C-alpha cells in the first residue's frame, strides 16, 4: 500500500535528488589518497535532517566509513545497502570534454563526471531510498542498513572488510545489494551474482649487468624475462582445472531473456566481438602481461627487468596454485632460481616473484532458490519497463568480502550507470537510470522489510 506513496515522493523530488547527487560528485574523494570523510559528512548531514541514526568511523588521514540505520530494531530481517564513496583519479583533465568533477548536466538527460557511474550514482540512490522510507514513516518489521565505504578502489580492506568485521559483525545480514553500475550497454540492466577474482604478480629477473660490447660476460635480464613471457601459456597445464560458476550455454540462456529469441542473441554475439569477449571472459581464467620495464642505458647489458602479469580468477579459484604454477614454470622449465623477496642487493642470477595485488572471486550459489531475488528482479522489470538479466561481473568488487566468509552469501550487485563507462574518460550516467534505481532500492527495501 505504500508503493504509490514511495513512487510519488520520488517523482516530486527528482530535482532535489539530482542536486544532492551533483554535490556528492563534486566532493573530492579521489583514491588514492581517499578523503572519503568529505563525502561521509555530507551524507550524515543529509540524513540528520530527518533524524536517521548515522555513525561515522574515521581512520587515516581524512578517511572514513559510514553506517546509517532506518530504526533500532535488529531482530527482524536486515537488508544491507553497500556503496563505495571513493573514486579513481580522473587521469589527464585535458582529455575530458568537461572538467571531470563539474557534474556537467547535458540536455537534462546525462551527468558527466568521474564517479557518476562508479559509483556515486548507486551510493546516492541508496542514501535517498533510506531517507524516503524514514520520511514516509513507513512501518516495517526489519531494518535497512546503509553502509557507505571507503577504499573499494584500492582493495576494500579498510572499507567493506573492516565494516563487516567490526561495527556490522554482530548484525545478521539477510540480503545485501552493492550499488555498482550494472548496465552493459546496449543491453538492459544486469543483476550480478558473481565476480571474478584477480592476482597481479610482479616478476623481476636479476641477471648480470655489463658493457654492451662484451655481452657474453653479462647475463641479460631482458632476455631472461622474454623466456618467461614466451613460455607463460604453459602455466595453464600446471594449474588445477576450475569450472566456471555458470557454463557458457547457461550464460547465453540468461542473457537471452532480453532478446526476442536465442537465435537473435547468437547473431548479435557474432556481430559484436566486444559482447562475445565479455561472455567468454566469464567462463575462463585469463592472464595478461600489462607492464614491462628494463634497461638503464643504450650501451649497458640490463641487470634487471620487471614485468607485471594480471591474472583474472574464476570464483573458487585460489591464488596459491597459480603462484606455484608460475614458480614451477620458471624453476623446472627454464632452470632459474625463484625467490620471494630480495634482501639488499644480490649478485645471484634469479627471478623474484611478488604478489602486487590479489582478491578472490565470489559467487552466490543458491541464487536460483531465492524468492527475494525474484522480487528484486520483478521490481527492476516494472520500473525500467524491460526485463533485466542475471549475469556475472568480469571485474572484481567488494562482494567477495560479504559472500566468501559467510557474512552474507546472498549478495548481489545492481546499480545505475553502465559498467563500461566506469574508470573511463567522460564517465557519465543517465539521470533517468539514477531516478529509476532510487525507485528500485526504495520499493525493494519496503517489500523486503515488511515481511516477517
Ligand atoms: Zn565501483
Coordinates of C-alpha atoms and ligand atoms in Angstrom, one line a residue, residues 84 86 117-119 152-153 178-181 396-397 422-423, ligand 1:
X84 CA 31.7 3.0 -2.0
X86 CA 35.9 6.7 -3.3
X117 CA 28.5 5.8 -12.6
X118 CA 31.2 4.2 -10.4
X119 CA 29.6 4.6 -8.1
X152 CA 37.0 0.0 -2.6
X153 CA 39.2 1.2 -5.5
X178 CA 26.1 -3.4 -3.7
X179 CA 25.1 -0.5 -5.9
X180 CA 27.8 -0.8 -8.5
X181 CA 26.8 0.2 -12.1
X396 CA 36.1 -7.6 -9.2
X397 CA 34.2 -5.6 -6.5
X422 CA 33.4 3.2 -15.1
X423 CA 37.0 4.4 -14.8
Ligands
LIG1 ZN1 32.9 0.7 -8.1

